[in-house]
XYZ file of C-alpha atoms in Angstrom:
731
model
C -15.712 27.302 24.585
C -16.584 30.842 25.721
C -14.688 32.649 28.496
C -15.478 35.812 30.493
C -12.939 37.189 33.005
C -13.005 40.130 35.467
C -11.140 41.341 38.553
C -12.829 42.817 41.665
C -11.589 44.791 44.661
C -12.356 43.359 48.154
C -15.201 45.746 49.057
C -18.663 45.143 50.552
C -20.201 45.754 47.095
C -18.074 43.080 45.391
C -20.580 40.241 45.870
C -23.355 42.222 44.203
C -21.050 43.278 41.352
C -19.966 39.672 40.837
C -23.589 38.508 40.750
C -24.450 41.127 38.126
C -21.377 40.253 36.041
C -22.167 36.540 36.048
C -25.884 36.987 35.401
C -25.238 39.385 32.500
C -22.673 37.008 31.033
C -24.968 33.973 31.274
C -27.869 35.967 29.827
C -25.700 36.933 26.856
C -24.677 33.302 26.389
C -28.270 32.073 26.670
C -27.745 29.891 29.737
C -30.583 27.718 30.976
C -32.053 27.150 34.421
C -28.579 26.457 35.799
C -27.946 30.225 35.751
C -29.649 30.704 39.125
C -27.526 27.991 40.762
C -24.399 29.505 39.260
C -25.220 33.008 40.529
C -26.020 31.616 44.002
C -22.679 29.799 44.269
C -20.735 32.785 42.880
C -22.315 35.077 45.486
C -21.376 32.721 48.321
C -17.796 32.062 47.127
C -17.054 35.725 46.396
C -18.416 36.713 49.796
C -16.131 34.187 51.518
C -13.130 35.442 49.507
C -13.820 39.088 50.403
C -14.156 38.285 54.108
C -11.256 35.862 54.519
C -8.746 36.757 51.754
C -9.019 40.544 51.644
C -7.195 40.652 48.290
C -7.974 41.377 44.663
C -10.304 38.681 43.298
C -10.334 37.180 39.804
C -13.602 35.718 38.552
C -13.521 33.493 35.445
C -16.671 32.071 33.784
C -16.364 29.419 31.055
C -19.045 27.991 28.800
C -18.066 24.333 28.232
C -19.689 21.474 26.372
C -22.767 20.723 28.489
C -21.660 22.736 31.538
C -20.829 26.133 33.013
C -17.550 26.464 34.944
C -16.667 29.243 37.406
C -13.307 29.895 39.111
C -12.977 32.348 42.043
C -9.298 33.055 42.761
C -7.582 35.293 45.315
C -3.929 36.155 45.866
C -3.528 34.902 49.428
C -2.735 31.189 49.062
C -1.454 30.944 52.642
C -4.968 31.505 53.987
C -6.855 28.251 53.596
C -10.468 28.233 52.549
C -12.636 27.931 55.701
C -14.407 24.620 55.920
C -18.123 24.761 56.675
C -20.197 21.936 58.007
C -22.720 20.079 55.913
C -25.748 21.973 54.713
C -28.689 21.224 57.023
C -32.114 22.592 57.828
C -30.576 24.840 60.472
C -28.257 26.603 58.078
C -29.134 28.677 55.040
C -27.015 30.545 52.524
C -26.479 34.171 53.302
C -24.745 37.022 51.572
C -23.722 38.917 54.692
C -20.037 39.829 54.233
C -19.597 40.348 57.937
C -20.128 36.802 58.990
C -17.163 34.817 60.174
C -17.935 31.567 58.355
C -19.252 30.752 54.918
C -21.289 28.025 53.306
C -19.567 28.230 49.902
C -17.993 24.767 49.957
C -21.075 23.186 51.475
C -23.239 24.716 48.749
C -20.737 23.633 46.081
C -20.886 20.079 47.353
C -24.681 20.185 47.340
C -25.358 21.943 44.047
C -22.352 21.626 41.690
C -21.716 18.722 39.365
C -18.034 18.899 40.313
C -15.969 21.281 42.450
C -12.612 21.662 44.114
C -9.965 23.907 45.620
C -6.518 24.460 44.061
C -3.461 26.084 45.606
C -0.429 27.482 43.819
C 2.526 29.602 44.789
C 0.764 32.843 43.900
C -2.932 32.166 44.434
C -5.644 29.797 45.494
C -8.863 29.120 43.623
C -12.235 27.593 44.315
C -13.945 26.231 41.202
C -17.143 24.440 40.371
C -19.046 23.138 37.342
C -22.781 22.804 36.868
C -24.350 20.853 34.033
C -26.462 22.959 31.702
C -28.600 21.658 28.824
C -28.441 25.023 27.072
C -24.662 24.723 26.957
C -25.049 21.315 25.322
C -27.159 22.854 22.584
C -24.687 25.698 22.140
C -21.923 23.206 21.245
C -24.179 21.655 18.649
C -24.828 24.955 16.961
C -28.279 25.501 18.570
C -27.628 28.770 20.447
C -30.612 30.809 21.472
C -31.003 34.102 19.671
C -28.847 36.932 21.034
C -30.564 38.721 23.861
C -33.012 35.946 24.595
C -34.279 36.032 28.157
C -33.389 33.382 30.684
C -35.927 30.719 31.418
C -37.940 30.715 34.633
C -35.856 30.371 37.794
C -35.456 26.952 39.312
C -37.686 26.184 42.302
C -36.346 27.407 45.606
C -34.228 24.689 47.164
C -35.510 23.474 50.503
C -32.660 22.771 52.923
C -34.543 19.894 54.517
C -32.424 17.261 52.790
C -29.287 17.245 50.732
C -30.232 17.070 47.030
C -28.962 14.103 45.030
C -25.866 14.758 42.960
C -26.295 14.505 39.191
C -24.466 11.642 37.457
C -21.224 13.167 36.088
C -21.021 10.411 33.464
C -24.577 10.742 32.131
C -23.377 12.202 28.834
C -20.752 9.461 28.543
C -23.374 6.769 29.155
C -25.467 8.284 26.364
C -22.476 8.221 24.017
C -21.798 4.564 24.856
C -25.401 3.586 24.186
C -25.272 5.373 20.806
C -22.565 2.919 19.564
C -20.454 5.640 17.990
C -17.423 4.860 15.813
C -14.233 4.523 17.843
C -12.727 7.945 16.886
C -15.945 9.761 17.815
C -16.294 7.782 21.032
C -12.735 8.628 22.072
C -13.222 12.323 21.319
C -16.406 12.402 23.399
C -14.718 10.496 26.218
C -11.871 12.979 26.679
C -14.281 15.921 26.594
C -16.595 14.382 29.198
C -13.644 13.353 31.383
C -12.210 16.855 31.435
C -15.629 18.263 32.298
C -16.351 15.687 35.019
C -13.084 16.384 36.839
C -12.809 20.109 36.165
C -9.500 19.724 34.338
C -7.918 21.784 31.604
C -6.859 18.881 29.379
C -7.593 15.203 28.911
C -6.263 12.393 26.751
C -6.716 8.672 26.150
C -4.134 6.116 24.999
C -4.834 2.572 23.779
C -2.500 -0.397 23.686
C -1.281 -1.618 20.307
C -2.032 -5.135 19.103
C 1.161 -6.562 20.620
C 0.736 -4.368 23.751
C 4.326 -3.137 23.581
C 3.459 0.426 22.585
C 0.577 2.838 23.058
C -1.387 4.938 20.600
C -2.406 8.344 21.934
C -5.680 8.442 20.020
C -7.602 11.439 21.379
C -6.855 14.540 23.435
C -8.243 17.954 24.271
C -6.574 21.019 25.721
C -3.004 19.943 24.917
C -2.434 21.957 21.757
C -3.957 24.785 19.776
C -3.240 22.969 16.488
C -5.432 20.191 15.105
C -4.814 17.063 17.130
C -2.878 14.263 15.440
C -2.594 10.832 17.084
C 0.886 9.467 17.702
C 2.537 6.361 19.159
C 4.622 6.288 22.331
C 6.452 3.779 24.489
C 5.138 2.501 27.801
C 7.370 4.744 29.904
C 6.171 7.770 27.903
C 2.513 6.842 28.304
C 2.289 5.941 31.976
C 3.574 8.645 34.336
C 4.097 5.940 36.972
C 6.963 3.493 36.835
C 4.855 0.762 35.209
C 1.211 0.156 34.260
C -0.776 -0.726 37.367
C -4.466 -1.025 38.208
C -6.084 1.869 40.001
C -6.078 5.622 39.479
C -2.843 7.525 40.122
C -2.413 11.180 41.059
C 0.863 12.660 39.800
C 2.858 15.796 40.514
C 5.137 17.970 38.375
C 8.067 15.573 38.484
C 6.176 12.821 36.672
C 4.406 14.973 34.122
C 7.617 16.119 32.437
C 8.230 12.759 30.750
C 4.647 11.689 30.096
C 3.798 11.724 26.397
C 7.082 13.277 25.299
C 6.497 16.330 27.458
C 3.245 17.376 25.779
C 1.557 17.885 29.154
C 4.335 20.096 30.436
C 4.488 22.016 27.150
C 0.771 22.749 27.471
C 1.320 24.227 30.949
C -0.221 21.364 32.917
C 0.809 21.162 36.596
C -1.113 18.184 37.976
C -2.437 14.958 36.526
C -4.681 12.062 37.450
C -4.753 8.869 35.375
C -6.873 5.731 35.407
C -6.215 2.508 33.482
C -8.753 0.818 31.239
C -8.915 -2.810 32.387
C -10.568 -5.667 30.489
C -10.352 -9.227 31.835
C -7.537 -8.215 34.146
C -5.497 -6.748 31.286
C -4.669 -3.054 30.958
C -5.866 -2.028 27.493
C -5.562 1.731 27.770
C -5.122 4.789 29.927
C -7.224 7.889 30.420
C -5.746 11.017 31.971
C -7.034 14.426 33.041
C -4.613 17.308 33.688
C -4.869 20.758 35.244
C -2.767 23.895 35.142
C -2.879 24.025 38.955
C -0.781 22.040 41.386
C -2.657 19.526 43.576
C -5.851 20.142 41.656
C -7.044 16.544 42.036
C -7.827 14.564 45.155
C -9.002 11.077 45.966
C -12.561 11.930 44.974
C -11.419 12.970 41.503
C -9.310 9.819 41.162
C -12.232 7.598 42.121
C -14.510 9.451 39.727
C -12.048 9.039 36.857
C -11.619 5.341 37.593
C -15.388 4.988 37.556
C -15.462 6.559 34.099
C -12.571 4.339 32.945
C -14.435 1.244 34.101
C -17.504 2.358 32.136
C -15.662 2.795 28.866
C -13.019 0.038 29.058
C -15.041 -2.805 27.535
C -16.920 -0.762 24.867
C -13.687 0.880 23.719
C -11.835 -2.442 23.607
C -14.638 -3.944 21.522
C -14.572 -0.973 19.162
C -10.766 -1.167 18.957
C -10.840 -4.876 18.125
C -13.445 -4.202 15.442
C -11.201 -1.475 14.038
C -8.214 -3.854 14.100
C -10.236 -6.503 12.281
C -11.277 -4.028 9.601
C -7.657 -2.936 9.184
C -6.555 -6.581 8.995
C -9.103 -7.309 6.285
C -8.048 -4.202 4.387
C -4.408 -5.299 4.613
C -5.235 -8.795 3.392
C -7.244 -7.354 0.523
C -4.379 -5.026 -0.368
C -1.826 -7.844 -0.274
C -4.064 -10.110 -2.353
C -4.471 -7.391 -4.971
C -0.732 -6.770 -4.888
C -0.044 -10.464 -5.490
C -2.366 -10.525 -8.485
C -0.662 -7.504 -10.015
C 2.873 -8.672 -9.290
C 2.344 -12.183 -10.629
C 0.834 -10.748 -13.789
C 4.190 -9.494 -15.045
C 7.436 -11.329 -15.744
C 9.515 -8.207 -16.282
C 11.780 -7.138 -13.417
C 11.550 -3.414 -14.155
C 7.761 -3.617 -14.386
C 7.707 -5.494 -11.069
C 9.665 -2.659 -9.424
C 7.329 -0.062 -10.930
C 4.236 -1.909 -9.671
C 5.742 -2.219 -6.190
C 6.362 1.536 -6.046
C 2.835 2.316 -7.223
C 1.312 -0.022 -4.644
C 3.333 1.480 -1.794
C 2.686 5.105 -2.795
C -1.050 4.412 -3.036
C -1.418 3.040 0.505
C 1.640 2.656 2.709
C 3.829 5.704 2.189
C 4.383 8.979 0.394
C 7.213 7.609 -1.747
C 8.910 4.347 -2.648
C 12.080 3.196 -4.393
C 13.349 -0.217 -5.474
C 17.029 -1.075 -5.864
C 18.069 -4.278 -7.634
C 21.220 -6.264 -6.913
C 22.894 -8.256 -9.687
C 24.542 -11.655 -9.356
C 27.875 -9.827 -9.135
C 26.675 -7.843 -6.119
C 26.337 -4.455 -7.809
C 23.280 -2.409 -6.852
C 21.406 0.050 -9.036
C 18.285 2.162 -8.607
C 15.541 0.483 -10.641
C 12.481 2.654 -10.047
C 11.289 5.538 -7.850
C 7.882 7.100 -7.307
C 6.553 9.920 -5.120
C 2.894 10.595 -4.573
C 3.623 14.216 -5.497
C 5.137 14.274 -8.986
C 7.087 17.443 -8.177
C 9.340 15.408 -5.869
C 10.216 12.599 -8.308
C 13.397 14.166 -9.694
C 14.816 15.233 -6.335
C 13.916 11.858 -4.858
C 15.859 10.057 -7.570
C 18.793 12.416 -7.030
C 18.764 11.783 -3.287
C 18.581 8.000 -3.653
C 21.297 7.983 -6.325
C 23.747 10.130 -4.374
C 23.036 8.569 -0.982
C 21.797 4.960 -1.375
C 19.822 4.091 1.756
C 20.989 1.377 4.151
C 18.715 -1.448 5.242
C 16.602 -0.072 8.081
C 13.511 -1.756 9.513
C 12.683 0.784 12.232
C 10.811 3.877 10.982
C 13.136 6.871 11.309
C 14.865 9.346 8.953
C 17.416 7.708 6.663
C 19.599 10.781 6.241
C 20.707 13.612 8.505
C 21.287 17.213 7.501
C 25.002 16.649 8.004
C 24.975 13.774 5.492
C 23.147 15.919 2.943
C 25.510 18.828 3.432
C 28.549 16.583 3.052
C 27.141 15.303 -0.242
C 26.382 18.836 -1.465
C 22.624 18.295 -1.328
C 21.182 21.484 0.144
C 17.928 21.815 -1.775
C 14.907 22.486 0.449
C 12.907 19.687 -1.165
C 15.740 17.261 -0.438
C 15.850 18.348 3.189
C 12.085 17.935 3.432
C 12.280 14.399 2.031
C 15.143 13.447 4.328
C 13.310 14.541 7.488
C 10.441 12.069 7.085
C 10.464 8.572 8.622
C 11.432 5.766 6.263
C 11.889 1.997 6.119
C 14.296 0.086 3.880
C 13.783 -3.680 3.752
C 15.825 -6.239 1.804
C 14.292 -8.204 -1.050
C 15.391 -11.803 -0.518
C 14.253 -14.986 -2.278
C 15.623 -18.441 -1.458
C 18.545 -16.942 0.419
C 19.601 -14.701 -2.451
C 19.470 -10.911 -2.047
C 17.730 -9.421 -5.068
C 17.727 -5.797 -3.881
C 15.859 -3.655 -1.383
C 12.634 -1.697 -1.193
C 12.632 1.693 0.533
C 9.544 3.697 1.442
C 9.021 6.890 3.382
C 6.380 9.280 4.648
C 6.141 13.017 5.169
C 7.872 14.518 8.200
C 4.592 14.978 10.103
C 3.484 11.355 9.570
C 4.594 8.085 11.095
C 4.475 4.347 10.424
C 2.351 2.167 12.663
C 3.404 -1.320 13.667
C 0.712 -2.688 11.353
C 2.227 -0.667 8.490
C 5.627 -2.256 9.144
C 4.104 -5.746 9.148
C 2.352 -5.090 5.834
C 5.608 -3.764 4.345
C 7.430 -6.961 5.354
C 4.718 -9.109 3.774
C 4.679 -7.009 0.610
C 8.492 -7.221 0.394
C 8.276 -11.027 0.346
C 5.782 -10.903 -2.507
C 7.881 -8.409 -4.454
C 10.942 -10.624 -3.928
C 9.092 -13.649 -5.289
C 7.888 -11.685 -8.315
C 11.402 -10.360 -9.000
C 12.846 -13.863 -8.745
C 10.238 -15.168 -11.197
C 11.005 -12.299 -13.561
C 14.727 -13.095 -13.457
C 14.127 -16.811 -13.998
C 11.836 -16.020 -16.911
C 14.378 -13.634 -18.425
C 17.101 -16.263 -18.112
C 14.914 -18.966 -19.600
C 13.862 -16.686 -22.435
C 17.437 -15.720 -23.219
C 18.501 -19.354 -23.256
C 15.583 -20.417 -25.447
C 16.154 -17.607 -27.931
C 19.852 -18.440 -28.143
C 19.064 -22.117 -28.720
C 16.431 -21.229 -31.304
C 18.905 -19.044 -33.189
C 21.391 -21.916 -33.254
C 18.822 -24.149 -34.939
C 18.178 -21.738 -37.810
C 20.753 -20.560 -40.361
C 21.989 -17.006 -40.051
C 20.486 -14.687 -42.655
C 23.871 -13.367 -43.686
C 25.123 -16.907 -44.337
C 22.332 -17.951 -46.697
C 23.803 -18.623 -50.177
C 22.943 -16.642 -53.297
C 21.392 -19.067 -55.769
C 21.884 -18.115 -59.453
C 18.530 -17.714 -61.201
C 16.533 -18.194 -57.982
C 14.983 -15.567 -55.717
C 14.395 -17.195 -52.332
C 12.961 -16.082 -48.971
C 12.388 -17.790 -45.637
C 10.075 -17.067 -42.685
C 9.902 -18.340 -39.111
C 7.663 -17.359 -36.190
C 7.550 -19.228 -32.908
C 4.431 -19.698 -30.835
C 3.585 -17.166 -28.116
C 5.764 -18.826 -25.456
C 9.168 -17.139 -25.675
C 10.637 -19.529 -23.146
C 9.882 -22.631 -25.251
C 12.070 -23.657 -28.180
C 10.002 -24.331 -31.261
C 10.074 -27.543 -33.283
C 9.943 -25.979 -36.780
C 13.094 -25.227 -38.753
C 14.369 -24.465 -42.242
C 17.751 -24.536 -43.974
C 19.265 -23.321 -47.236
C 22.881 -24.195 -48.105
C 25.179 -24.936 -51.037
C 27.329 -27.985 -51.843
C 29.519 -28.834 -54.834
C 27.415 -27.714 -57.810
C 24.127 -28.094 -55.933
C 21.900 -25.863 -53.826
C 20.015 -27.624 -51.076
C 16.968 -26.613 -49.084
C 15.009 -28.227 -46.278
C 12.020 -27.443 -44.076
C 10.922 -29.613 -41.167
C 8.675 -29.929 -38.159
C 9.490 -31.920 -35.017
C 6.592 -33.293 -32.991
C 6.284 -31.092 -29.898
C 8.405 -28.256 -28.526
C 11.019 -27.714 -25.878
C 14.522 -29.074 -25.290
C 13.698 -32.607 -26.519
C 12.351 -31.233 -29.793
C 15.361 -28.929 -30.083
C 17.673 -31.947 -29.731
C 15.946 -33.692 -32.649
C 16.029 -30.486 -34.703
C 19.754 -30.026 -34.102
C 20.457 -33.670 -34.929
C 18.433 -33.523 -38.164
C 19.883 -30.241 -39.409
C 23.531 -31.079 -38.808
C 23.216 -34.678 -40.036
C 21.462 -33.433 -43.164
C 24.257 -31.004 -44.007
C 26.978 -33.560 -43.352
C 25.370 -36.213 -45.559
C 24.540 -33.746 -48.341
C 28.144 -32.590 -48.557
C 29.196 -36.238 -48.950
C 27.182 -36.355 -52.186
C 24.491 -38.833 -51.084
C 21.149 -38.805 -52.863
C 18.092 -37.339 -51.120
C 16.632 -40.808 -50.587
C 19.808 -42.133 -49.027
C 20.075 -39.037 -46.832
C 16.538 -39.642 -45.518
C 17.333 -43.284 -44.734
C 20.489 -42.384 -42.817
C 18.728 -39.556 -41.003
C 15.842 -41.832 -40.009
C 18.289 -44.340 -38.520
C 20.182 -41.602 -36.666
C 16.956 -40.283 -35.090
C 15.910 -43.779 -34.035
C 19.326 -44.405 -32.497
C 19.427 -41.143 -30.551
C 15.792 -40.373 -29.819
C 14.464 -41.977 -26.637
C 11.444 -39.688 -26.246
C 9.529 -40.769 -29.350
C 9.928 -37.467 -31.180
C 8.865 -37.777 -34.812
C 10.057 -35.506 -37.593
C 8.474 -34.499 -40.892
C 10.839 -33.042 -43.485
C 10.919 -31.825 -47.038
C 14.431 -31.999 -48.511
C 15.435 -31.004 -52.037
C 18.438 -30.320 -54.239
C 18.559 -27.959 -57.227
C 20.894 -28.036 -60.241
C 20.649 -25.737 -63.295
C 19.024 -27.089 -66.463
C 21.365 -25.026 -68.606
C 22.243 -21.372 -68.646
C 20.948 -19.250 -65.749
C 17.272 -18.390 -66.182
C 16.328 -21.619 -67.977
C 15.031 -23.346 -64.842
C 16.231 -25.948 -62.399
C 16.236 -29.706 -62.095
C 14.768 -30.577 -58.715
C 15.389 -33.791 -56.747
C 13.413 -34.084 -53.522
C 11.887 -36.318 -50.825
C 8.873 -35.370 -48.713
C 9.080 -37.502 -45.544
C 5.603 -37.097 -44.061
C 5.713 -33.334 -44.659
C 3.032 -31.222 -46.407
C 3.792 -31.357 -50.135
C 5.240 -28.193 -51.703
C 2.979 -26.084 -53.942
C 3.980 -24.813 -57.376
C 2.544 -21.609 -58.879
C 2.969 -21.308 -62.676
C 2.815 -18.167 -64.800
C -0.891 -18.683 -65.483
C -1.701 -18.457 -61.758
C -2.395 -22.171 -61.443
C -1.324 -24.006 -58.271
C -0.553 -27.727 -57.976
C 1.156 -29.974 -55.426
C 4.585 -31.329 -56.287
C 5.863 -34.813 -55.392
C 4.429 -37.607 -53.277
C 4.256 -38.039 -49.527
C 6.536 -40.666 -47.995
C 6.858 -41.986 -44.373
C 7.907 -39.555 -41.644
C 11.256 -39.858 -39.876
C 11.888 -41.436 -36.485
C 8.825 -43.656 -36.501
C 9.798 -46.868 -38.317
C 13.085 -48.703 -38.781
C 12.601 -50.521 -42.103
C 11.601 -47.687 -44.399
C 12.585 -47.231 -48.037
C 12.707 -43.704 -49.424
C 12.958 -42.792 -53.089
C 14.051 -39.644 -54.858
C 11.656 -37.775 -57.116
C 13.036 -35.727 -59.996
C 11.261 -32.881 -61.813
C 11.981 -29.715 -63.713
C 10.966 -26.247 -62.520
C 10.845 -23.635 -65.281
C 11.553 -19.951 -65.094
C 8.655 -17.828 -63.850
C 7.368 -20.540 -61.543
C 7.274 -20.260 -57.726
C 7.670 -23.092 -55.231
C 6.186 -22.782 -51.706
C 6.931 -25.115 -48.784
C 5.317 -24.619 -45.342
C 4.929 -26.391 -41.997
C 1.557 -27.403 -40.590
C 1.435 -24.216 -38.480
C 0.212 -22.559 -41.696
C -2.338 -25.088 -42.946
C -3.691 -25.814 -39.468
C -4.290 -22.134 -38.637
C -7.734 -21.957 -36.993
C -10.425 -19.344 -36.593
C -12.791 -20.968 -34.136
C -13.990 -24.228 -35.691
C -12.691 -23.269 -39.163
C -9.236 -24.393 -40.299
C -7.339 -22.919 -43.256
C -6.285 -26.312 -44.668
C -4.562 -27.088 -47.978
C -7.391 -25.556 -50.005
C -7.213 -22.273 -48.117
C -3.464 -22.046 -48.614
C -3.887 -22.830 -52.324
C -6.335 -19.926 -52.733
C -3.962 -17.532 -50.997
C -0.950 -18.717 -53.009
C -2.832 -18.381 -56.296
C -3.013 -14.624 -55.745
C 0.762 -14.274 -55.484
C 1.601 -14.231 -59.210
C 4.248 -11.681 -60.145
C 5.410 -11.139 -56.580
C 8.959 -11.478 -55.363
C 9.779 -14.296 -52.949
C 9.715 -11.932 -49.959
C 6.449 -10.367 -51.145
C 4.892 -13.825 -51.305
C 5.879 -14.356 -47.664
C 4.355 -11.001 -46.664
C 1.118 -11.673 -48.604
C 0.614 -15.099 -47.039
C 1.371 -13.833 -43.532
C -1.093 -10.945 -43.961
C -3.865 -13.202 -45.249
C -3.270 -15.641 -42.392
C -3.739 -12.819 -39.899
C -6.931 -11.725 -41.626
C -8.239 -15.288 -41.541
C -7.444 -15.819 -37.831
C -6.258 -12.672 -35.995
C -3.770 -13.589 -33.302
C -4.202 -17.270 -34.065
C -0.526 -18.239 -34.376
C -0.634 -20.809 -31.582
C 1.858 -23.100 -33.326
C 5.301 -22.526 -34.766
C 5.221 -21.399 -38.380
C 7.885 -21.755 -41.078
C 7.738 -20.956 -44.814
C 10.216 -21.305 -47.688
C 9.655 -19.642 -51.081
C 11.760 -20.342 -54.238
C 10.999 -18.062 -57.192
C 12.702 -19.150 -60.392
C 13.718 -16.159 -62.490
C-alpha cells in the first residue's frame, strides 16, 4: 500500500492545488483511467470543505489492492457535510468555491465504488474508493515504468442518467471461481472486504469442528508483525452477546473485548460484523473495522452481509476439506505410531519412540515418566526438537515434575522456577510455552504420564489434543506389553536357570576334562525343553543330557521331574537301566499332556589310576547316540538306541558297559544340533561327524566352540530349536 498526505489552507486556490497534488501523485504511481474520476471527486470535496468548513484541510491518498482511496478531512466536526440532491440532468459538477451547495456526496454516490462520512471528536472526513485495474497490477508486481504517462481520459460522463455502480465483490467472485486453497481464499476475502467497506482492518474467524471455539484464520490491518492465526472463545469472537444472524454495527464499548483486545490495540474505533451462515448454522464471522467512530452505516452492514453470504458455502466446503485432510493425516500418523510402538517390547525404547513421534509432529518437546508398581515415578526419557534444550529440559522435569494437565497452558510459573532456584533463561523460555500432561493408563493401572509442550508463540489446537489422547492410549498399551514381556522373560529365565546345574557347582572329575553348552531358541519368554546335568555320587561321576518334546511350562515340568528324579535314584545306587525304568514310570504317572522325553544317562568309574581311562555304563533312551573321537581322528557312535521315556508303560531298559581310554573324546548333543537347517539342507549325523572329526587335540571347551562356529557357518542364524552339548575329554 502506498500513501501520500498533504495539508492545505482554506483559500480559493486550494481546489486547484489539491487537483495538482492528486494528479501528480497518481501519475507517479501509474494510475489508470480511474485517475480522472479521482481528480474530479477530490476537486468537488475539497471545494465543499473550503466553503463550509473554513479550516485547515488534510488530504490523504492511498494506493490499495485494486483501488484508489482518498480521504478529505477538516477540523470542524460540528459542521455537518451539506447534503445535495441526486445528480440529474439539471445539475452538473462545478468548481466554483462561492456556491452555497456542493455536489460532492452526489458525485461520490454516482462514481465511487464505496464512500462515506466519518465524524470524530476532533475532525470529520469524507472518503471514497474507486476501483482501478492499474492498482491491481501494482499489487502483483506489474507496476508501469516510473514516469509513464496516464492513459487517455475516460469519456465525459453525461448526466442524463445515473451510471450503474460497479460490483464491489467482483474481485471476490473471481477468487471464489478460481477455487483457491482455504488460506489463500481467506487472505483474499479479508482484503476485498476491507476495500469494499473502506475500512482500516478486516478479519475472518471460523468455527472449530465442535463449534465451541473459533479460529481467527486471516486478518489485515491489525498488526505490523506477520499475522499468526489463533483460537478464541465465543465471547471473544463475537462482539455481540451471542452469535446471531444478520450484520451488527458495534461501538467502542464492544470492541475492547473482541479478539482479546486486538482491535482496540490496533486503534480501531468502529466495527461491523456479519456471520457466515450455512444451512441455518453460523460457521464463521467476518468483520471490518475502522479507526473512526461511526464509520459504518446500514449500507455498509448490508454490503458486508452480502459478501458473507457469497463466501459462506465455499469457505465451509474448503474448511471441511481441510478438516478431512487433517483427519487423514492424523489417522496415518497414529497408524504409523502403532506400528512403531508395537515393534518393540522394551519399556525404555517405547518411551523413546513416543518422544520422537511427538517431537516430530505434535510439539516442540516431549517427556515420558514411568510409575512403578510401588507408586514411585521416575523420568524415563526426554526429547526436544532443538538438541540445545535437552539438558535444561531434563533438569526442569527432574526438579519440577509436571502435574497431569489436559488443557494447554504453561506448566510452571516464574515464581515456581525461582523458588526451585531455576533462573536460567532457557528454562524460563521452556516454562512459558503451553503444555499438556496426560496420564498413561492401561486396564485401570497408571503406568506413568506423557508430557509435551510447544514454544511460547505456538498453541495446541483441539485436534492436537485429541490426537495426543489417542497417542497416549497407544503408548500405554505398548508400555503394558513391554512390562508383561519383561515379567514373562524374567520368569522364564529364572525357571530355565533352575533346570540347569550352576556352573560353580559342577564337580571336578579326575582324569576328565568336561564342558557343557546350552542355547535356547530365539523366544526368551519360552522355557526350553533341552537340559544337561553333571554330578557326583559315591565313587561315581554321572552325566545326563535330555530333550523334552516341546517347550513352555509343560515341558519345564517334565524337565524338572526328570532331573530331580534322576539325581535321587542315582544317589540310591540304582543301575542306569533301573533308573530309566523308574523315571519312565514317574513321567507316565505325572504327565497328563503327553510330553515325551529322550535322554542319555551315563556313569563313569576309573579303570585304575587317574589317566588310564574310565569304565562307562550308560543307557540311551531314544536320544541321539554319543560320538567317540579317538586319537587317530576316527569317529564312531557308542551304544544302542532304546525306547524313549514317557511313551510306553511296559518297557525294559538295559545297561551297556564299555571302556573309554585316555586321549579319547565323547560328544553328546540334542537334536537341535543334528537338525540344524540351511534351507532344505539339514546337518544330520553325518554332518556332525565331519565337524567332530576335526576336533582332535582340542580341549573340551574348544570342541564346544569349534562345533558352535561350524554350525553358524553352515546355517547362519538358524538356531530355531534349543541346543545342548556335553563334551567329555579323557586325559
